[in-house]
Amino acid sequence: MTDTSSNQMWGGRFASGPDAIMEAINASIGFDRRMAAQDVAGSRAHAAMLAAQGIITDSDADAIRKGLLTVLSEIKEGRFEFSTALEDIHMNVEARLKTLVGEAAGRLHTARSRNDQVATDFKLWVRDQIDAADEGLTALLRALLAQAEAGADWVMPGFTHLQTAQPVTWGHHMMAYVEMLGRDLSRFRDARARMNECPLGAAALAGTSFDIDREATAHALGFDRPSANSLDAVSDRDFALEFLSVASICAMHLSRLAEELVIWSSAQFRFVSMSDKWSTGSSIMPQKRNPDAAELLRAKIGRIFGANVALMTVMKGLPLAYSKDMQEDKEQVFDAADNLLLALAAMTGMVGDMQANRDALAAAAGSGFSTATDLADWLVRTLNLPFRDAHHVTGTLVAKAEAKGCDLPDLTLAEMQDVHAGITADVFEVLGVDNSVASRTSYGGTAPAQVRAQVSRWKEVLK
Ligand code: ARG
């Protein structure tokens, strides 16, 4: 709704109100109402500090603090009337507070500005999202660990270039994502620790002449300390950018896993069946079961990357300190956070509910000459061939099997000896996929024993 009179927060200097288009471009209340709880928390901490410092009276502070809770419940219950003329959440809350508690409300803005107020609110909001991402990632890690533990010794093909490379275990493949997403978790925690300084009290840009206690407000809001430079405090959004960067890396990991689920659930692979809960059918092709959740997740990730680029672009040309450009920080971060949390929840559901098709995995593991490297290693170890020669002999054997239309273990000993006379019957030991994976016991290798060791290490970490 439009209010044509001059603004009640700074009307003193203004003869007329803004043009309607100005109001439309200027207002952020359409989106920053999402920070209502953070705004009220920041204002309550500020009012308590002002009273403790003797800057306002205790009774004013009490009225303000109670009134703010009333405002918040009105907002939460959908009873609050937001006004575009009042621009943003900060002024909407303060104006409503004034109608509720009268004159005391006007004292709340002592020794602060919307610049430190919005920086504080936004930081609190981003911090909440980091905590939610922490929870979401932990749940996903647990789901992956359960898959890894169940299938620590299930063989499947490992790929490079999406061509069969060497057999690996299902558990090992799951644990690769545990490592990736585990690093994302630690990146979110690093970002949280770095951002946890409170801008409140930086005021417009220069600090304030009032005798405020910034330690008190910082601690009341769960920050480790107040930020040390008032110009920096109101004018950087690197905490939001760091959130978006970490979110982008995490999203990229989720997208790769989503891509694998799409491939694996296809009729050509049949490595997994996705639960009905995460699939859809086709209105025309009755046989279809589409992995829509994985596909959408893969696609939504682009919005998170986009938000990162958009906010970088908003910030890159701004002189110190605050510029109104910075109001454009929020929608990008809101959207990215929503989609990241949704993607984490969907992936946790899909991973938890999917069924690995053990037989299809094993059949695929043994095809495509996947144990060729094992054969070459055997020639090195048993016949003392230089690896390059062993590679050549193995290549010749692969070509022979390919011509015959069979896999390596299906060649006869005589056929093998035609290529290299020294080959003996115990070569067949290493051509089996189970032996192949069991032999890869180097630290971090695919052997079931290694996988189980990593599963227990991670269980300990996530305790
Ligand atoms: N809605 C504004 C924002 O999001 C609040 C800060 C306004 N500060 C100002 N000096 N106009 O950035």
CSV table of N, CA and C in Angstrom, one decimal, residues 11-112:
chain,number,residue,atom,x,y,z
A,11,GLY,N,11.1,12.0,7.8
A,11,GLY,CA,10.3,13.0,7.2
A,11,GLY,C,10.7,14.4,7.4
A,12,GLY,N,11.5,14.7,8.5
A,12,GLY,CA,11.8,16.0,8.8
A,12,GLY,C,12.5,16.8,7.7
A,13,ARG,N,13.3,16.1,6.9
A,13,ARG,CA,14.0,16.8,5.8
A,13,ARG,C,13.3,16.8,4.5
A,14,PHE,N,12.2,16.1,4.4
A,14,PHE,CA,11.5,15.9,3.1
A,14,PHE,C,10.1,16.6,3.1
A,15,ALA,N,9.9,17.2,1.9
A,15,ALA,CA,8.6,17.9,1.7
A,15,ALA,C,7.5,16.9,1.2
A,16,SER,N,8.0,16.0,0.3
A,16,SER,CA,7.0,15.1,-0.3
A,16,SER,C,7.5,13.6,-0.2
A,17,GLY,N,6.5,12.7,-0.4
A,17,GLY,CA,6.9,11.3,-0.3
A,17,GLY,C,7.5,10.9,-1.7
A,18,PRO,N,7.9,9.6,-1.8
A,18,PRO,CA,8.5,9.1,-3.0
A,18,PRO,C,7.5,8.8,-4.1
A,19,ASP,N,8.0,8.9,-5.3
A,19,ASP,CA,7.2,8.4,-6.5
A,19,ASP,C,6.8,6.9,-6.3
A,20,ALA,N,5.7,6.5,-6.9
A,20,ALA,CA,5.3,5.1,-6.7
A,20,ALA,C,6.3,4.2,-7.2
A,21,ILE,N,7.0,4.5,-8.3
A,21,ILE,CA,8.0,3.6,-8.9
A,21,ILE,C,9.2,3.6,-8.0
A,22,MET,N,9.5,4.7,-7.4
A,22,MET,CA,10.6,4.7,-6.4
A,22,MET,C,10.3,3.8,-5.3
A,23,GLU,N,9.1,3.8,-4.8
A,23,GLU,CA,8.7,3.0,-3.7
A,23,GLU,C,8.9,1.5,-4.1
A,24,ALA,N,8.5,1.2,-5.4
A,24,ALA,CA,8.6,-0.2,-5.8
A,24,ALA,C,10.1,-0.7,-5.9
A,25,ILE,N,10.9,0.2,-6.4
A,25,ILE,CA,12.3,-0.2,-6.6
A,25,ILE,C,13.1,-0.2,-5.2
A,26,ASN,N,12.6,0.6,-4.3
A,26,ASN,CA,13.3,0.8,-3.1
A,26,ASN,C,12.9,-0.2,-2.0
A,27,ALA,N,11.7,-0.7,-2.1
A,27,ALA,CA,11.2,-1.5,-1.0
A,27,ALA,C,11.8,-2.9,-1.0
A,28,SER,N,12.1,-3.4,0.2
A,28,SER,CA,12.6,-4.8,0.3
A,28,SER,C,11.7,-5.6,1.2
A,29,ILE,N,10.6,-5.0,1.7
A,29,ILE,CA,9.8,-5.8,2.6
A,29,ILE,C,9.2,-7.0,2.0
A,30,GLY,N,9.0,-7.0,0.7
A,30,GLY,CA,8.5,-8.2,0.0
A,30,GLY,C,9.3,-9.5,0.3
A,31,PHE,N,10.6,-9.3,0.6
A,31,PHE,CA,11.5,-10.4,0.9
A,31,PHE,C,12.1,-10.4,2.2
A,32,ASP,N,12.5,-9.2,2.7
A,32,ASP,CA,13.3,-9.2,3.9
A,32,ASP,C,12.5,-9.5,5.2
A,33,ARG,N,11.1,-9.6,5.0
A,33,ARG,CA,10.3,-10.0,6.1
A,33,ARG,C,10.7,-11.4,6.6
A,34,ARG,N,11.5,-12.1,5.8
A,34,ARG,CA,12.0,-13.4,6.3
A,34,ARG,C,13.0,-13.3,7.4
A,35,MET,N,13.5,-12.0,7.7
A,35,MET,CA,14.4,-11.8,8.7
A,35,MET,C,13.7,-11.2,10.0
A,36,ALA,N,12.4,-11.4,10.1
A,36,ALA,CA,11.7,-10.8,11.2
A,36,ALA,C,12.2,-11.3,12.6
A,37,ALA,N,12.4,-12.6,12.7
A,37,ALA,CA,12.8,-13.1,14.0
A,37,ALA,C,14.2,-12.6,14.3
A,38,GLN,N,15.1,-12.5,13.3
A,38,GLN,CA,16.5,-12.0,13.6
A,38,GLN,C,16.4,-10.5,13.9
A,39,ASP,N,15.5,-9.8,13.3
A,39,ASP,CA,15.4,-8.3,13.5
A,39,ASP,C,15.0,-8.1,15.0
A,40,VAL,N,14.0,-8.9,15.4
A,40,VAL,CA,13.4,-8.7,16.7
A,40,VAL,C,14.5,-9.1,17.8
A,41,ALA,N,15.2,-10.2,17.5
A,41,ALA,CA,16.3,-10.6,18.4
A,41,ALA,C,17.4,-9.5,18.6
A,42,GLY,N,17.8,-9.0,17.4
A,42,GLY,CA,18.8,-7.9,17.4
A,42,GLY,C,18.3,-6.7,18.2
A,43,SER,N,17.1,-6.3,18.0
A,43,SER,CA,16.5,-5.1,18.7
A,43,SER,C,16.4,-5.4,20.2
A,44,ARG,N,16.0,-6.6,20.5
A,44,ARG,CA,15.8,-6.9,22.0
A,44,ARG,C,17.1,-6.8,22.7
A,45,ALA,N,18.2,-7.4,22.0
A,45,ALA,CA,19.5,-7.3,22.6
A,45,ALA,C,20.0,-5.9,22.7
A,46,HIS,N,19.7,-5.1,21.7
A,46,HIS,CA,20.2,-3.7,21.7
A,46,HIS,C,19.5,-2.9,22.8
A,47,ALA,N,18.1,-3.1,23.0
A,47,ALA,CA,17.4,-2.4,24.0
A,47,ALA,C,17.9,-2.7,25.4
A,48,ALA,N,18.1,-4.0,25.6
A,48,ALA,CA,18.6,-4.5,26.9
A,48,ALA,C,20.0,-3.8,27.2
A,49,MET,N,20.8,-3.8,26.2
A,49,MET,CA,22.1,-3.2,26.4
A,49,MET,C,22.0,-1.7,26.7
A,50,LEU,N,21.1,-1.0,25.9
A,50,LEU,CA,21.0,0.5,26.2
A,50,LEU,C,20.5,0.8,27.6
A,51,ALA,N,19.7,-0.1,28.1
A,51,ALA,CA,19.2,0.1,29.5
A,51,ALA,C,20.3,-0.2,30.5
A,52,ALA,N,21.0,-1.3,30.2
A,52,ALA,CA,22.1,-1.7,31.2
A,52,ALA,C,23.2,-0.6,31.2
A,53,GLN,N,23.3,0.2,30.1
A,53,GLN,CA,24.3,1.2,30.0
A,53,GLN,C,23.8,2.6,30.5
A,54,GLY,N,22.5,2.6,30.9
A,54,GLY,CA,21.9,3.8,31.4
A,54,GLY,C,21.5,4.8,30.3
A,55,ILE,N,21.5,4.3,29.0
A,55,ILE,CA,21.2,5.2,27.9
A,55,ILE,C,19.7,5.4,27.7
A,56,ILE,N,18.9,4.3,28.0
A,56,ILE,CA,17.5,4.4,28.1
A,56,ILE,C,17.1,3.9,29.5
A,57,THR,N,15.8,4.1,29.9
A,57,THR,CA,15.4,3.6,31.2
A,57,THR,C,15.0,2.2,31.1
A,58,ASP,N,15.0,1.5,32.3
A,58,ASP,CA,14.6,0.1,32.3
A,58,ASP,C,13.2,-0.1,31.9
A,59,SER,N,12.3,0.9,32.2
A,59,SER,CA,10.9,0.7,31.9
A,59,SER,C,10.7,0.9,30.4
A,60,ASP,N,11.5,1.8,29.8
A,60,ASP,CA,11.4,1.9,28.3
A,60,ASP,C,11.9,0.6,27.6
A,61,ALA,N,13.0,0.1,28.2
A,61,ALA,CA,13.6,-1.1,27.6
A,61,ALA,C,12.6,-2.3,27.7
A,62,ASP,N,11.9,-2.4,28.9
A,62,ASP,CA,11.0,-3.5,29.1
A,62,ASP,C,9.8,-3.4,28.1
A,63,ALA,N,9.3,-2.1,28.0
A,63,ALA,CA,8.2,-1.9,27.1
A,63,ALA,C,8.6,-2.3,25.6
A,64,ILE,N,9.8,-1.9,25.3
A,64,ILE,CA,10.3,-2.2,23.9
A,64,ILE,C,10.4,-3.7,23.7
A,65,ARG,N,11.1,-4.4,24.7
A,65,ARG,CA,11.3,-5.8,24.6
A,65,ARG,C,10.0,-6.6,24.5
A,66,LYS,N,9.1,-6.2,25.4
A,66,LYS,CA,7.8,-6.9,25.3
A,66,LYS,C,7.1,-6.7,24.0
A,67,GLY,N,7.0,-5.4,23.6
A,67,GLY,CA,6.4,-5.0,22.4
A,67,GLY,C,6.9,-5.7,21.2
A,68,LEU,N,8.2,-5.9,21.2
A,68,LEU,CA,8.9,-6.6,20.0
A,68,LEU,C,8.4,-8.0,19.9
A,69,LEU,N,8.2,-8.7,21.1
A,69,LEU,CA,7.7,-10.1,21.1
A,69,LEU,C,6.2,-10.1,20.5
A,70,THR,N,5.5,-9.1,20.9
A,70,THR,CA,4.1,-9.0,20.3
A,70,THR,C,4.2,-8.9,18.8
A,71,VAL,N,5.0,-8.0,18.3
A,71,VAL,CA,5.2,-7.8,16.9
A,71,VAL,C,5.5,-9.1,16.2
A,72,LEU,N,6.5,-9.8,16.8
A,72,LEU,CA,7.0,-11.1,16.2
A,72,LEU,C,5.8,-12.1,16.2
A,73,SER,N,5.0,-12.2,17.2
A,73,SER,CA,3.9,-13.1,17.2
A,73,SER,C,2.9,-12.7,16.1
A,74,GLU,N,2.7,-11.4,16.0
A,74,GLU,CA,1.7,-11.0,14.9
A,74,GLU,C,2.3,-11.4,13.6
A,75,ILE,N,3.6,-11.3,13.4
A,75,ILE,CA,4.1,-11.7,12.1
A,75,ILE,C,4.0,-13.2,11.9
A,76,LYS,N,4.4,-13.9,12.9
A,76,LYS,CA,4.4,-15.4,12.8
A,76,LYS,C,3.0,-15.9,12.5
A,77,GLU,N,2.0,-15.2,13.1
A,77,GLU,CA,0.6,-15.7,13.0
A,77,GLU,C,-0.1,-15.1,11.8
A,78,GLY,N,0.7,-14.4,11.0
A,78,GLY,CA,0.1,-13.8,9.8
A,78,GLY,C,-0.9,-12.7,10.0
A,79,ARG,N,-0.8,-12.1,11.2
A,79,ARG,CA,-1.7,-11.0,11.5
A,79,ARG,C,-1.1,-9.6,11.3
A,80,PHE,N,0.1,-9.6,10.8
A,80,PHE,CA,0.9,-8.3,10.7
A,80,PHE,C,0.6,-7.7,9.3
A,81,GLU,N,0.3,-6.4,9.3
A,81,GLU,CA,0.1,-5.7,8.0
A,81,GLU,C,1.4,-5.1,7.6
A,82,PHE,N,2.0,-5.7,6.6
A,82,PHE,CA,3.3,-5.1,6.1
A,82,PHE,C,3.0,-3.9,5.2
A,83,SER,N,3.8,-2.9,5.3
A,83,SER,CA,3.7,-1.7,4.5
A,83,SER,C,4.9,-1.5,3.6
A,84,THR,N,4.6,-1.4,2.3
A,84,THR,CA,5.7,-1.1,1.3
A,84,THR,C,6.3,0.3,1.5
A,85,ALA,N,5.4,1.2,2.0
A,85,ALA,CA,5.9,2.6,2.2
A,85,ALA,C,6.9,2.6,3.3
A,86,LEU,N,6.8,1.6,4.2
A,86,LEU,CA,7.8,1.5,5.3
A,86,LEU,C,9.1,0.7,4.8
A,87,GLU,N,9.2,0.5,3.6
A,87,GLU,CA,10.4,-0.1,2.9
A,87,GLU,C,10.8,-1.5,3.3
A,88,ASP,N,11.2,-1.6,4.6
A,88,ASP,CA,11.9,-2.9,4.9
A,88,ASP,C,11.4,-3.4,6.3
A,89,ILE,N,11.9,-4.6,6.6
A,89,ILE,CA,11.4,-5.2,7.9
A,89,ILE,C,11.8,-4.4,9.1
A,90,HIS,N,12.9,-3.7,9.0
A,90,HIS,CA,13.4,-2.9,10.2
A,90,HIS,C,12.4,-1.8,10.5
A,91,MET,N,11.9,-1.1,9.5
A,91,MET,CA,11.0,0.0,9.7
A,91,MET,C,9.6,-0.4,9.9
A,92,ASN,N,9.2,-1.6,9.3
A,92,ASN,CA,7.9,-2.1,9.6
A,92,ASN,C,7.8,-2.5,11.1
A,93,VAL,N,8.8,-3.2,11.6
A,93,VAL,CA,8.8,-3.6,13.0
A,93,VAL,C,8.7,-2.4,13.9
A,94,GLU,N,9.6,-1.4,13.6
A,94,GLU,CA,9.7,-0.2,14.5
A,94,GLU,C,8.4,0.6,14.5
A,95,ALA,N,7.8,0.7,13.3
A,95,ALA,CA,6.5,1.5,13.2
A,95,ALA,C,5.4,0.8,14.0
A,96,ARG,N,5.4,-0.5,13.9
A,96,ARG,CA,4.3,-1.2,14.6
A,96,ARG,C,4.6,-1.2,16.1
A,97,LEU,N,5.9,-1.2,16.5
A,97,LEU,CA,6.2,-1.1,17.9
A,97,LEU,C,5.7,0.2,18.5
A,98,LYS,N,5.8,1.3,17.6
A,98,LYS,CA,5.4,2.6,18.1
A,98,LYS,C,3.9,2.6,18.4
A,99,THR,N,3.1,2.0,17.5
A,99,THR,CA,1.7,2.0,17.8
A,99,THR,C,1.4,1.1,19.1
A,100,LEU,N,2.2,0.1,19.3
A,100,LEU,CA,2.0,-0.7,20.5
A,100,LEU,C,2.5,-0.1,21.8
A,101,VAL,N,3.7,0.5,21.8
A,101,VAL,CA,4.2,1.0,23.1
A,101,VAL,C,4.5,2.5,23.2
A,102,GLY,N,4.1,3.2,22.1
A,102,GLY,CA,4.2,4.6,22.1
A,102,GLY,C,5.7,5.1,22.1
A,103,GLU,N,5.9,6.2,22.8
A,103,GLU,CA,7.1,7.0,22.7
A,103,GLU,C,8.4,6.2,23.0
A,104,ALA,N,8.3,5.2,23.8
A,104,ALA,CA,9.5,4.4,24.1
A,104,ALA,C,10.1,3.8,22.8
A,105,ALA,N,9.3,3.4,21.9
A,105,ALA,CA,9.7,2.8,20.6
A,105,ALA,C,10.7,3.7,19.9
A,106,GLY,N,10.5,5.0,20.0
A,106,GLY,CA,11.4,6.0,19.4
A,106,GLY,C,12.8,6.0,19.9
A,107,ARG,N,13.0,5.4,21.1
A,107,ARG,CA,14.3,5.4,21.7
A,107,ARG,C,15.2,4.2,21.3
A,108,LEU,N,14.5,3.2,20.7
A,108,LEU,CA,15.2,2.0,20.3
A,108,LEU,C,16.3,2.2,19.3
A,109,HIS,N,16.1,3.2,18.5
A,109,HIS,CA,17.1,3.4,17.4
A,109,HIS,C,18.3,4.3,17.9
A,110,THR,N,18.4,4.6,19.2
A,110,THR,CA,19.5,5.3,19.7
A,110,THR,C,20.8,4.4,19.5
A,111,ALA,N,21.9,5.1,19.0
A,111,ALA,CA,23.2,4.4,18.9
A,111,ALA,C,23.2,3.2,18.0
A,112,ARG,N,22.3,3.3,17.0
A,112,ARG,CA,22.4,2.3,15.9
A,112,ARG,C,21.9,2.9,14.6
